[in-house]
Amino acid sequence: MANNSPTRRIWVLIAIIWLGTFLSCEKRSTKQIDPELASSGSAEITAQLVEIPGEFPANDFYNYAYVFKYRVLEVHRGQLNGGEVFVAHYNPLKPRLAAGDEFSGKIGGNLERFRSGQIHRMALEEPLDTYWMGGIIDKYFSQHGVRYWAVWTNRVGK
Amino acid sequence: MQGGWSKDMVGLRISVRFALFLFVSSLIAPMKVSSLGVKDTQLVAEVRNKGWIAFSARTENGDWDLFLMRPDGSRLSNISNTPKLNEMGGRFSPNGEKILYRQMPMEKEFAHDQWGAQGQLVIAHSNGANPVSMGAPGGYPWASWGPDGKQIACLAKQGIQIYDLASKKLIRSMSRKGIYQQFFWSPDGKWFCGPANYSGERWTVVRLDAITGEVNPVSNFQNCTPDWFPDSSQLIFSNRPANQEIVDGGKMAASVGERPDAGWTQLWRADGAGKKRTLVYGEDGRHIYCGAISPDGNYVLFTRSPKDGVGLKNDGAPIGLMRLSDAPVIRGDSIALRRLISRSNEGPVLDLPAGWEPHWTSAQVEVPGGK
C-alpha cells in the first residue's frame, strides 16, 4: 500500500479524532466535581483547617457538633466573604461517610480524619441551629461569626 | 472451788451476765435493724396512695412498654402491652386524665438523651386506653404539656412550637435559645427548661421565659434531665461536678468501663434563677438521672444507673424514691462526696422497679389488675 493512500489517511484521521476526544475527557475528569458538593447546601467553599483547638470527646453516649476555624481559599457558591469562617462538623471522630444519622440529617464526603492544615472542599448550610439540635463544642465562642453546618466534606490534595 | 464461790454460784454468775448481755443486746439490735426498717415502712405508708407513677421498662419480650405503679411499687401494671413497639417518656397531663409518650418499632433503638425526637407522639387515657398517634415519626418532638392540658410545646430544630391539641394548629413559635433536648414546660406555663448550649458551654440547664424569650442559666457544666417543681419556682436536675476526687484508684469506674476521672452524676435542685443550689442525692458508683418531683412537692423520683446512659442498653436503672425533707441523702461509701457534704442522711430511699423516665400524678387512675 502506498503511504498516501486514502485508507491510510482515513486511519490517521480516526486516530486524530480519537486522541482529541481522549485528551478532552481527561481534562474534564480532572476538573470533575463531586456532584454531592454541587447539589448540597447553600454555599460551597474550599478552605484550610487552621487548627484543632481541643480533643474530640468520644461518642460513647452523646452526639455533638464541633466548631472548627477555616481560612477560606475559594468561594464556589453562596454569599460568603473570604477570610476565616467557623464550620461545625458532626461527630468529627467519624469518617464523613459514616457520620450521618437520624439526628444529623445528610452528612457525607470522602474525609476520613480531621487534621490541622488539611484543605477541605465543603458544602455548607446556615444557621447552625436550624440544622443541628444538640450539644455544640465551640472553643471560639467569644469570636463573632456565623457558624456553618458542614453537609458534605471532601479532602482536597494529599 | 475458787475464792469461795461454788460451781453453781459461778454458773449462776455467768448466766446472769449472759442474761444481762442478751437483755442489753435486745435493746440495741432491734433499734438498729428496725429503725431503718421502720423508716422505710413509714415512707411506704406515706406514699402508697399518693397517686401513680408512670415509667418505661423492658418486658420479657425485650421491648420497652409503659407501666404504672403505686409510689410504693405496688399495683404494677403494663398499660401499653405492645410486643412489637417500644414506648418511652410517659408524661401525665396536668389533671392526670391523659398521658403522652413516644412510640416506635421495637427494632429501632432509643437514644437515651434524644428519645423525645424519636418515634411518634401518642396521647392516651392515663391508664393507657385509647391511644391516638399524632403526626409522623419524629413529629411533635419533645412534646410537653401546657398548663391546662389543651396545648403542647414542642422543641424542634427551628425553635419552640406551641400547638393546640384539638385543632393541631401551630399557635406560636419562638427561638429555643440553644435548648436542644429534655425540654419541659413549667406547670404555671411561664417557663421552659432544658439543657442548652449557653455561653460556649453545652449541657447547661437553662430556664427560658415563655413570653419574653429571655434565658438564664440554672446550672453550668455537665447537667441534664431537668424537671420542674410543682410550683414552677425550682428545678430538679442531674449534675456531674468536675474534678471529683478519685479515692479508689478508679476501680469503681473501671468496673463499669468508664474513665477513672469521669465522675459520678448526682441529683441537685436550684431555684429558677440558678441560686440556692443544693445536693438532693448522691451515690458514688451510680449515675443519678431522671429526677421527677411528686405533685405535692414533698418527694422525688430518680434512676440510679451503675453505668452512664441511664441503663438503656440493659433494663433501665432502679428507680429510687425519697423525701425531699431528708435531703441531702448520700448512699454507699461515697467517701469523696461525704468529705464535701458534711451533713447528710442515709435515707430512707425506696428501691422501686428498674425503669426509665418516671413521672408522677396525684390523679386516681383506673388501673385494671396490676400486681
Short mmCIF file of C-alpha atoms in Angstrom, two decimals:
data_model
loop_
_atom_site.label_atom_id
_atom_site.label_comp_id
_atom_site.label_asym_id
_atom_site.label_seq_id
_atom_site.Cartn_x
_atom_site.Cartn_y
_atom_site.Cartn_z
CA MET A 1 0.00 0.00 0.00
CA ALA A 2 1.34 3.47 -0.86
CA ASN A 3 1.99 5.90 2.13
CA ASN A 4 -0.53 8.42 0.93
CA SER A 5 -3.34 6.03 0.14
CA PRO A 6 -6.92 7.11 1.06
CA THR A 7 -7.25 4.22 3.51
CA ARG A 8 -4.20 5.34 5.42
CA ARG A 9 -5.42 8.92 5.52
CA ILE A 10 -8.74 7.71 6.95
CA TRP A 11 -6.98 5.78 9.70
CA VAL A 12 -4.83 8.79 10.55
CA LEU A 13 -7.96 10.94 10.75
CA ILE A 14 -9.69 8.45 13.03
CA ALA A 15 -6.61 8.35 15.25
CA ILE A 16 -6.51 12.15 15.50
CA ILE A 17 -10.20 12.35 16.36
CA TRP A 18 -9.85 9.62 18.99
CA LEU A 19 -6.79 11.25 20.55
CA GLY A 20 -8.53 14.59 20.69
CA THR A 21 -11.58 13.07 22.36
CA PHE A 22 -9.44 11.21 24.86
CA LEU A 23 -7.46 14.30 25.86
CA SER A 24 -10.66 16.30 26.17
CA CYS A 25 -12.19 13.70 28.52
CA GLU A 26 -9.03 13.64 30.62
CA LYS A 27 -9.24 17.39 31.05
CA ARG A 28 -12.89 17.20 32.12
CA SER A 29 -12.30 14.37 34.61
CA THR A 30 -9.55 16.22 36.47
CA LYS A 31 -11.91 19.13 36.90
CA GLN A 32 -14.93 16.91 37.73
CA ILE A 33 -16.58 17.97 40.95
CA ASP A 34 -18.27 15.59 43.35
CA PRO A 35 -21.94 16.07 42.43
CA GLU A 36 -22.85 15.90 46.11
CA LEU A 37 -20.81 19.03 46.76
CA ALA A 38 -22.52 20.86 43.97
CA SER A 39 -26.03 19.82 44.98
CA SER A 40 -25.82 20.05 48.78
CA GLY A 41 -26.01 23.06 50.98
CA SER A 42 -26.47 26.68 50.08
CA ALA A 43 -22.79 27.52 50.00
CA GLU A 44 -19.62 25.80 48.88
CA ILE A 45 -16.05 26.69 49.72
CA THR A 46 -12.55 25.36 49.64
CA ALA A 47 -10.78 26.23 52.87
CA GLN A 48 -7.84 25.25 55.03
CA LEU A 49 -8.39 23.91 58.54
CA VAL A 50 -6.50 26.33 60.74
CA GLU A 51 -6.19 24.20 63.86
CA ILE A 52 -7.90 21.64 66.05
CA PRO A 53 -8.41 23.54 69.31
CA GLY A 54 -9.11 20.59 71.56
CA GLU A 55 -9.66 16.88 71.90
CA PHE A 56 -12.74 15.34 70.33
CA PRO A 57 -14.90 13.71 73.02
CA ALA A 58 -15.82 10.09 72.46
CA ASN A 59 -19.21 9.25 71.02
CA ASP A 60 -19.95 6.56 73.63
CA PHE A 61 -23.05 8.30 74.94
CA TYR A 62 -23.55 11.60 73.16
CA ASN A 63 -23.59 13.11 69.71
CA TYR A 64 -22.30 16.64 69.21
CA ALA A 65 -21.15 19.23 66.69
CA TYR A 66 -17.61 20.58 66.86
CA VAL A 67 -16.78 24.04 65.55
CA PHE A 68 -13.58 24.40 63.52
CA LYS A 69 -11.93 27.53 62.18
CA TYR A 70 -11.05 27.60 58.49
CA ARG A 71 -9.15 30.00 56.24
CA VAL A 72 -11.19 30.45 53.08
CA LEU A 73 -9.23 29.79 49.88
CA GLU A 74 -12.05 29.93 47.35
CA VAL A 75 -15.80 30.53 47.41
CA HIS A 76 -17.53 28.39 44.81
CA ARG A 77 -21.16 29.13 45.69
CA GLY A 78 -23.07 31.28 48.08
CA GLN A 79 -22.71 34.57 49.84
CA LEU A 80 -19.57 34.14 51.89
CA ASN A 81 -16.78 36.57 52.42
CA GLY A 82 -13.22 35.42 52.35
CA GLY A 83 -11.04 35.39 55.39
CA GLU A 84 -11.95 32.99 58.17
CA VAL A 85 -15.12 31.04 58.73
CA PHE A 86 -16.39 28.80 61.50
CA VAL A 87 -17.72 25.42 60.39
CA ALA A 88 -19.41 22.87 62.64
CA HIS A 89 -18.82 19.22 61.83
CA TYR A 90 -20.94 16.43 63.26
CA ASN A 91 -19.17 13.83 65.41
CA PRO A 92 -15.71 14.57 63.95
CA LEU A 93 -14.24 11.30 65.22
CA LYS A 94 -16.16 9.51 62.50
CA PRO A 95 -15.35 9.41 58.76
CA ARG A 96 -17.76 11.72 57.00
CA LEU A 97 -19.49 8.96 55.08
CA ALA A 98 -20.24 7.14 58.34
CA ALA A 99 -21.15 10.18 60.44
CA GLY A 100 -24.73 10.88 59.35
CA ASP A 101 -27.68 9.51 61.33
CA GLU A 102 -31.34 10.22 62.05
CA PHE A 103 -30.44 13.22 64.21
CA SER A 104 -27.96 14.92 61.88
CA GLY A 105 -29.63 14.52 58.53
CA LYS A 106 -27.46 14.20 55.44
CA ILE A 107 -23.73 14.18 56.16
CA GLY A 108 -21.07 12.86 53.83
CA GLY A 109 -17.81 13.28 51.96
CA ASN A 110 -14.56 11.48 51.49
CA LEU A 111 -12.79 12.98 54.52
CA GLU A 112 -11.74 10.24 56.90
CA ARG A 113 -9.96 12.11 59.69
CA PHE A 114 -9.57 15.74 60.62
CA ARG A 115 -6.03 17.07 60.70
CA SER A 116 -4.89 20.61 61.18
CA GLY A 117 -3.73 22.18 57.92
CA GLN A 118 -5.84 19.99 55.65
CA ILE A 119 -7.70 21.59 52.80
CA HIS A 120 -11.38 20.73 52.58
CA ARG A 121 -13.99 21.45 49.97
CA MET A 122 -17.30 21.71 51.77
CA ALA A 123 -20.99 22.20 51.08
CA LEU A 124 -22.41 24.29 53.92
CA GLU A 125 -25.69 25.41 55.40
CA GLU A 126 -26.53 28.04 57.95
CA PRO A 127 -27.60 28.95 60.55
CA LEU A 128 -26.23 26.02 62.52
CA ASP A 129 -29.19 25.82 64.91
CA THR A 130 -31.58 25.08 62.09
CA TYR A 131 -29.63 22.00 61.06
CA TRP A 132 -28.37 20.57 64.33
CA MET A 133 -30.21 20.37 67.64
CA GLY A 134 -27.72 19.04 70.12
CA GLY A 135 -24.57 19.76 72.04
CA ILE A 136 -22.08 22.08 70.35
CA ILE A 137 -18.43 22.34 71.28
CA ASP A 138 -17.33 25.82 70.26
CA LYS A 139 -13.94 26.87 71.58
CA TYR A 140 -14.29 30.09 69.57
CA PHE A 141 -17.48 31.07 71.30
CA SER A 142 -16.24 34.55 72.13
CA GLN A 143 -15.36 35.24 68.47
CA HIS A 144 -18.10 36.64 66.28
CA GLY A 145 -19.02 34.99 63.05
CA VAL A 146 -21.67 32.78 61.54
CA ARG A 147 -21.39 29.11 62.42
CA TYR A 148 -21.94 26.99 59.32
CA TRP A 149 -23.06 23.37 59.27
CA ALA A 150 -20.98 21.08 57.06
CA VAL A 151 -23.19 18.85 54.94
CA TRP A 152 -20.54 17.39 52.65
CA THR A 153 -16.78 17.48 53.19
CA ASN A 154 -14.15 16.29 50.75
CA ARG A 155 -10.46 16.44 51.29
CA VAL A 156 -8.53 18.32 48.60
CA GLY A 157 -5.00 17.23 47.74
CA LYS A 158 -2.81 14.92 49.81
CA MET B 1 -13.80 -24.09 144.20
CA GLN B 2 -12.25 -20.55 143.62
CA GLY B 3 -12.41 -17.62 146.00
CA GLY B 4 -15.11 -19.27 147.98
CA TRP B 5 -17.57 -19.49 145.01
CA SER B 6 -19.16 -22.87 144.37
CA LYS B 7 -19.52 -24.22 140.83
CA ASP B 8 -23.21 -23.45 140.98
CA MET B 9 -22.55 -19.86 142.00
CA VAL B 10 -20.04 -19.41 139.18
CA GLY B 11 -22.55 -20.86 136.77
CA LEU B 12 -25.22 -18.51 138.07
CA ARG B 13 -22.87 -15.54 137.76
CA ILE B 14 -22.14 -16.44 134.15
CA SER B 15 -25.78 -16.97 133.41
CA VAL B 16 -26.70 -13.62 134.94
CA ARG B 17 -24.02 -11.85 132.98
CA PHE B 18 -25.11 -13.60 129.83
CA ALA B 19 -28.71 -12.74 130.52
CA LEU B 20 -27.71 -9.13 131.05
CA PHE B 21 -25.82 -9.22 127.81
CA LEU B 22 -28.82 -10.61 125.99
CA PHE B 23 -31.10 -8.06 127.60
CA VAL B 24 -28.92 -5.12 126.59
CA SER B 25 -28.42 -6.57 123.11
CA SER B 26 -32.14 -6.96 122.69
CA LEU B 27 -32.50 -3.27 123.35
CA ILE B 28 -29.82 -2.17 120.90
CA ALA B 29 -30.09 -4.64 117.99
CA PRO B 30 -33.73 -4.22 117.05
CA MET B 31 -33.32 -0.43 117.20
CA LYS B 32 -30.52 -0.64 114.63
CA VAL B 33 -32.26 -3.11 112.38
CA SER B 34 -35.80 -1.92 112.73
CA SER B 35 -35.06 1.83 112.73
CA LEU B 36 -34.13 1.65 109.02
CA GLY B 37 -36.96 -0.78 108.52
CA VAL B 38 -39.34 1.43 110.40
CA LYS B 39 -38.35 4.44 108.36
CA ASP B 40 -38.77 2.53 105.11
CA THR B 41 -42.12 1.26 106.29
CA GLN B 42 -43.17 4.76 107.23
CA LEU B 43 -42.21 6.08 103.83
CA VAL B 44 -44.06 3.26 102.11
CA ALA B 45 -47.18 4.05 104.10
CA GLU B 46 -46.84 7.76 103.35
CA VAL B 47 -46.66 7.42 99.60
CA ARG B 48 -48.65 4.30 98.85
CA ASN B 49 -51.89 6.09 98.00
CA LYS B 50 -50.41 9.28 96.63
CA GLY B 51 -51.40 8.69 93.02
CA TRP B 52 -49.49 6.78 90.38
CA ILE B 53 -46.09 6.68 88.74
CA ALA B 54 -45.63 6.05 85.02
CA PHE B 55 -42.34 4.79 83.66
CA SER B 56 -40.89 2.77 80.80
CA ALA B 57 -39.48 -0.66 81.49
CA ARG B 58 -38.21 -3.54 79.43
CA THR B 59 -40.55 -6.52 79.21
CA GLU B 60 -39.68 -10.20 78.98
CA ASN B 61 -40.23 -9.81 75.27
CA GLY B 62 -37.30 -7.38 75.15
CA ASP B 63 -39.32 -4.34 74.14
CA TRP B 64 -39.95 -1.24 76.24
CA ASP B 65 -43.51 -0.79 77.47
CA LEU B 66 -45.22 1.83 79.57
CA PHE B 67 -46.01 0.83 83.16
CA LEU B 68 -47.94 2.30 86.05
CA MET B 69 -47.35 1.57 89.71
CA ARG B 70 -48.30 2.98 93.04
CA PRO B 71 -45.49 5.08 94.53
CA ASP B 72 -44.61 2.20 96.85
CA GLY B 73 -44.10 -0.07 93.86
CA SER B 74 -47.36 -1.96 94.29
CA ARG B 75 -50.11 -2.44 91.67
CA LEU B 76 -47.52 -2.69 88.89
CA SER B 77 -49.34 -2.73 85.58
CA ASN B 78 -48.28 -2.74 81.92
CA ILE B 79 -50.53 -0.17 80.24
CA SER B 80 -49.22 -0.32 76.67
CA ASN B 81 -48.59 -4.05 76.08
CA THR B 82 -47.15 -3.68 72.59
CA PRO B 83 -44.71 -6.56 71.90
CA LYS B 84 -43.61 -5.10 68.57
CA LEU B 85 -43.30 -1.50 69.70
CA ASN B 86 -41.28 0.49 72.21
CA GLU B 87 -42.86 3.17 74.36
CA MET B 88 -40.96 5.76 76.36
CA GLY B 89 -41.18 9.15 78.02
CA GLY B 90 -44.66 8.86 79.53
CA ARG B 91 -45.88 12.17 80.98
CA PHE B 92 -49.25 12.69 82.66
CA SER B 93 -51.31 15.71 81.69
CA PRO B 94 -51.70 18.33 84.45
CA ASN B 95 -55.06 16.90 85.54
CA GLY B 96 -53.80 13.33 85.25
CA GLU B 97 -56.52 12.26 82.82
CA LYS B 98 -54.19 11.74 79.86
CA ILE B 99 -50.67 10.56 79.22
CA LEU B 100 -48.40 11.35 76.29
CA TYR B 101 -45.43 9.29 75.21
CA ARG B 102 -43.23 8.36 72.23
CA GLN B 103 -43.64 5.11 70.36
CA MET B 104 -41.52 3.40 67.74
CA PRO B 105 -40.83 -0.06 66.30
CA MET B 106 -39.03 -2.44 68.60
CA GLU B 107 -36.19 -2.88 66.11
CA LYS B 108 -35.14 0.73 66.49
CA GLU B 109 -33.00 1.76 69.42
CA PHE B 110 -33.82 4.60 71.72
CA ALA B 111 -31.20 7.28 72.16
CA HIS B 112 -31.08 7.78 75.89
CA ASP B 113 -30.85 11.55 75.58
CA GLN B 114 -32.55 12.27 72.24
CA TRP B 115 -35.58 9.98 72.62
CA GLY B 116 -38.03 12.87 72.58
CA ALA B 117 -37.38 13.40 68.89
CA GLN B 118 -37.76 9.74 68.00
CA GLY B 119 -40.83 7.76 67.08
CA GLN B 120 -44.37 9.06 67.03
CA LEU B 121 -46.15 11.08 69.66
CA VAL B 122 -49.05 9.17 71.23
CA ILE B 123 -51.69 10.52 73.60
CA ALA B 124 -53.86 8.11 75.56
CA HIS B 125 -56.01 7.96 78.66
CA SER B 126 -53.76 7.86 81.68
CA ASN B 127 -54.39 4.12 82.09
CA GLY B 128 -53.18 3.57 78.53
CA ALA B 129 -56.60 3.13 76.98
CA ASN B 130 -57.48 4.65 73.59
CA PRO B 131 -54.02 5.57 72.38
CA VAL B 132 -54.02 8.01 69.47
CA SER B 133 -50.91 8.60 67.37
CA MET B 134 -50.15 12.13 66.30
CA GLY B 135 -48.11 13.02 63.30
CA ALA B 136 -45.30 11.22 61.54
CA PRO B 137 -42.23 9.64 63.17
CA GLY B 138 -40.16 12.48 64.55
CA GLY B 139 -43.17 14.80 64.58
CA TYR B 140 -44.04 16.94 67.61
CA PRO B 141 -40.55 16.42 69.05
CA TRP B 142 -40.19 16.72 72.80
CA ALA B 143 -43.90 17.41 73.22
CA SER B 144 -44.59 18.80 76.69
CA TRP B 145 -48.00 19.51 78.25
CA GLY B 146 -49.17 23.08 78.64
CA PRO B 147 -50.62 24.21 81.97
CA ASP B 148 -54.25 23.46 81.02
CA GLY B 149 -53.56 20.29 79.08
CA LYS B 150 -55.00 21.78 75.91
CA GLN B 151 -51.68 22.69 74.32
CA ILE B 152 -48.30 21.09 73.85
CA ALA B 153 -44.99 22.81 73.37
CA CYS B 154 -42.51 21.06 71.10
CA LEU B 155 -38.79 21.55 70.67
CA ALA B 156 -37.73 21.40 67.03
CA LYS B 157 -34.58 22.47 65.23
CA GLN B 158 -36.41 25.53 64.00
CA GLY B 159 -37.45 26.53 67.51
CA ILE B 160 -40.15 26.06 70.13
CA GLN B 161 -43.55 25.37 68.61
CA ILE B 162 -46.79 25.51 70.58
CA TYR B 163 -49.74 23.56 69.23
CA ASP B 164 -53.40 23.48 70.08
CA LEU B 165 -54.20 19.82 70.64
CA ALA B 166 -57.80 19.94 69.46
CA SER B 167 -57.08 21.58 66.12
CA LYS B 168 -53.41 20.54 65.78
CA LYS B 169 -52.74 24.10 64.72
CA LEU B 170 -49.46 25.83 65.37
CA ILE B 171 -50.31 28.72 67.67
CA ARG B 172 -46.93 30.25 68.38
CA SER B 173 -43.24 29.81 67.65
CA MET B 174 -40.21 31.20 69.37
CA SER B 175 -36.48 30.75 69.41
CA ARG B 176 -35.25 27.83 71.50
CA LYS B 177 -32.19 29.86 72.59
CA GLY B 178 -29.84 26.91 72.47
CA ILE B 179 -32.05 24.37 74.27
CA TYR B 180 -31.65 21.06 72.50
CA GLN B 181 -33.39 18.24 74.39
CA GLN B 182 -35.21 17.09 77.57
CA PHE B 183 -37.50 20.06 77.21
CA PHE B 184 -40.34 20.73 79.66
CA TRP B 185 -42.97 23.41 80.09
CA SER B 186 -43.41 24.63 83.65
CA PRO B 187 -46.71 23.83 85.41
CA ASP B 188 -47.63 27.54 85.57
CA GLY B 189 -46.95 27.94 81.86
CA LYS B 190 -44.46 30.76 82.31
CA TRP B 191 -41.19 28.95 81.59
CA PHE B 192 -39.43 26.28 79.63
CA CYS B 193 -36.35 24.36 80.70
CA GLY B 194 -33.81 22.06 79.15
CA PRO B 195 -30.09 21.50 78.64
CA ALA B 196 -28.70 24.12 76.27
CA ASN B 197 -25.64 25.42 74.52
CA TYR B 198 -25.14 28.54 76.64
CA SER B 199 -22.15 30.87 76.64
CA GLY B 200 -19.97 28.35 74.90
CA GLU B 201 -20.90 25.52 77.26
CA ARG B 202 -23.09 22.61 76.30
CA TRP B 203 -25.09 20.78 78.98
CA THR B 204 -26.09 23.96 80.78
CA VAL B 205 -29.60 23.63 82.19
CA VAL B 206 -31.40 26.87 81.43
CA ARG B 207 -34.74 28.47 82.18
CA LEU B 208 -36.43 30.26 79.29
CA ASP B 209 -39.19 32.84 79.73
CA ALA B 210 -42.10 31.57 77.65
CA ILE B 211 -43.22 35.10 76.80
CA THR B 212 -40.11 37.28 76.56
CA GLY B 213 -37.72 34.57 75.38
CA GLU B 214 -35.12 35.64 77.93
CA VAL B 215 -32.93 32.81 79.10
CA ASN B 216 -30.89 32.33 82.25
CA PRO B 217 -28.61 29.51 83.37
CA VAL B 218 -29.76 27.34 86.24
CA SER B 219 -26.67 25.14 86.39
CA ASN B 220 -23.49 25.18 84.29
CA PHE B 221 -21.28 22.28 83.27
CA GLN B 222 -22.49 18.76 82.77
CA ASN B 223 -26.18 18.94 83.60
CA CYS B 224 -29.20 17.20 82.15
CA THR B 225 -32.66 15.69 82.77
CA PRO B 226 -34.13 18.79 84.37
CA ASP B 227 -37.74 18.98 85.52
CA TRP B 228 -39.97 21.41 87.37
CA PHE B 229 -41.17 21.54 90.93
CA PRO B 230 -44.99 21.78 91.06
CA ASP B 231 -44.86 25.48 91.97
CA SER B 232 -42.60 26.21 88.96
CA SER B 233 -40.17 28.12 91.18
CA GLN B 234 -37.49 25.44 91.36
CA LEU B 235 -35.92 22.77 89.20
CA ILE B 236 -34.55 19.32 89.88
CA PHE B 237 -31.71 18.23 87.61
CA SER B 238 -28.72 15.94 87.29
CA ASN B 239 -25.24 17.35 87.58
CA ARG B 240 -21.83 15.75 87.34
CA PRO B 241 -19.43 18.06 89.15
CA ALA B 242 -15.97 18.49 87.70
CA ASN B 243 -12.77 17.25 89.32
CA GLN B 244 -14.34 14.68 91.61
CA GLU B 245 -11.80 13.12 93.92
CA ILE B 246 -10.80 9.58 92.97
CA VAL B 247 -10.42 7.65 96.21
CA ASP B 248 -10.24 4.05 94.95
CA GLY B 249 -7.70 4.44 92.17
CA GLY B 250 -10.58 4.43 89.68
CA LYS B 251 -11.58 0.82 90.38
CA MET B 252 -15.29 1.51 90.65
CA ALA B 253 -15.36 3.45 87.38
CA ALA B 254 -13.22 0.86 85.61
CA SER B 255 -15.58 -1.90 86.74
CA VAL B 256 -18.30 -0.36 84.54
CA GLY B 257 -15.98 0.56 81.69
CA GLU B 258 -15.68 4.25 82.49
CA ARG B 259 -12.65 6.51 82.81
CA PRO B 260 -11.33 6.88 86.36
CA ASP B 261 -11.78 10.64 86.19
CA ALA B 262 -15.27 10.55 84.65
CA GLY B 263 -17.00 11.24 87.96
CA TRP B 264 -20.49 10.32 89.15
CA THR B 265 -23.72 12.11 88.28
CA GLN B 266 -25.72 13.46 91.23
CA LEU B 267 -29.20 14.90 91.75
CA TRP B 268 -29.42 18.61 92.57
CA ARG B 269 -32.04 21.31 92.95
CA ALA B 270 -31.97 25.06 92.44
CA ASP B 271 -34.39 27.91 92.07
CA GLY B 272 -35.27 29.13 88.62
CA ALA B 273 -32.63 31.83 88.74
CA GLY B 274 -29.98 29.23 89.44
CA LYS B 275 -29.46 30.25 93.03
CA LYS B 276 -29.71 28.10 96.15
CA ARG B 277 -28.18 25.05 94.51
CA THR B 278 -28.24 22.10 96.88
CA LEU B 279 -27.49 18.40 96.62
CA VAL B 280 -30.53 16.16 96.84
CA TYR B 281 -29.00 12.70 96.30
CA GLY B 282 -25.56 11.32 95.56
CA GLU B 283 -24.08 7.84 95.44
CA ASP B 284 -20.61 7.05 94.14
CA GLY B 285 -20.87 4.13 91.78
CA ARG B 286 -24.25 5.29 90.46
CA HIS B 287 -25.29 7.89 87.92
CA ILE B 288 -28.45 9.63 89.07
CA TYR B 289 -30.82 10.81 86.33
CA CYS B 290 -34.48 11.45 85.53
CA GLY B 291 -35.35 13.43 88.66
CA ALA B 292 -39.13 13.90 88.95
CA ILE B 293 -40.92 15.68 91.78
CA SER B 294 -44.17 14.40 93.31
CA PRO B 295 -47.29 16.50 92.65
CA ASP B 296 -47.32 17.68 96.30
CA GLY B 297 -43.66 18.71 96.08
CA ASN B 298 -42.59 16.51 99.00
CA TYR B 299 -40.89 13.58 97.28
CA VAL B 300 -38.57 12.94 94.37
CA LEU B 301 -38.07 10.03 91.99
CA PHE B 302 -34.82 9.28 90.19
CA THR B 303 -32.95 6.48 88.45
CA ARG B 304 -29.70 5.02 89.77
CA SER B 305 -27.70 3.54 86.94
CA PRO B 306 -24.33 1.85 87.60
CA LYS B 307 -23.26 2.83 84.11
CA ASP B 308 -23.77 6.13 82.35
CA GLY B 309 -26.62 6.36 79.84
CA VAL B 310 -29.50 5.57 82.23
CA GLY B 311 -29.11 1.85 81.64
CA LEU B 312 -30.94 1.94 78.37
CA LYS B 313 -28.79 -0.77 76.86
CA ASN B 314 -29.95 -3.07 79.62
CA ASP B 315 -33.22 -2.95 81.51
CA GLY B 316 -33.14 0.64 82.63
CA ALA B 317 -31.97 1.55 86.09
CA PRO B 318 -33.51 1.03 89.53
CA ILE B 319 -35.88 3.83 90.39
CA GLY B 320 -35.47 5.45 93.80
CA LEU B 321 -37.96 7.49 95.83
CA MET B 322 -37.11 9.69 98.80
CA ARG B 323 -38.48 12.56 100.83
CA LEU B 324 -37.07 15.93 99.86
CA SER B 325 -37.01 16.85 103.53
CA ASP B 326 -34.42 14.09 104.08
CA ALA B 327 -32.04 15.66 101.56
CA PRO B 328 -29.20 15.58 101.09
CA VAL B 329 -29.07 11.81 101.02
CA ILE B 330 -25.73 10.13 100.34
CA ARG B 331 -25.66 6.39 99.98
CA GLY B 332 -22.86 3.89 99.85
CA ASP B 333 -19.32 4.69 100.94
CA SER B 334 -19.16 7.77 98.70
CA ILE B 335 -16.02 8.81 100.56
CA ALA B 336 -15.20 11.78 98.37
CA LEU B 337 -18.75 13.10 98.37
CA ARG B 338 -19.08 12.79 102.14
CA ARG B 339 -15.93 14.89 102.51
CA LEU B 340 -17.61 17.64 100.54
CA ILE B 341 -21.05 17.44 102.14
CA SER B 342 -20.62 17.48 105.89
CA ARG B 343 -24.22 16.76 106.80
CA SER B 344 -26.28 14.16 105.03
CA ASN B 345 -28.72 11.36 105.65
CA GLU B 346 -28.70 7.73 104.59
CA GLY B 347 -32.32 7.77 103.55
CA PRO B 348 -34.78 6.26 103.64
CA VAL B 349 -34.89 5.58 99.91
CA LEU B 350 -37.44 3.22 98.46
CA ASP B 351 -35.96 0.96 95.81
CA LEU B 352 -38.58 0.62 93.09
CA PRO B 353 -38.55 -1.49 89.88
CA ALA B 354 -35.97 -0.76 87.19
CA GLY B 355 -37.14 1.62 84.52
CA TRP B 356 -36.62 4.92 82.85
CA GLU B 357 -38.07 8.43 82.85
CA PRO B 358 -40.61 8.12 85.69
CA HIS B 359 -43.42 10.67 86.11
CA TRP B 360 -45.89 11.08 88.99
CA THR B 361 -49.55 12.05 89.05
CA SER B 362 -51.80 12.53 92.05
CA ALA B 363 -54.86 11.63 89.97
CA GLN B 364 -56.77 8.48 90.77
CA VAL B 365 -56.23 6.40 87.66
CA GLU B 366 -58.40 3.38 86.95
CA VAL B 367 -55.82 0.68 86.50
CA PRO B 368 -57.26 -2.75 85.82
CA GLY B 369 -55.48 -5.59 87.61
CA GLY B 370 -51.92 -4.84 88.45
CA LYS B 371 -49.68 -6.96 90.70
#
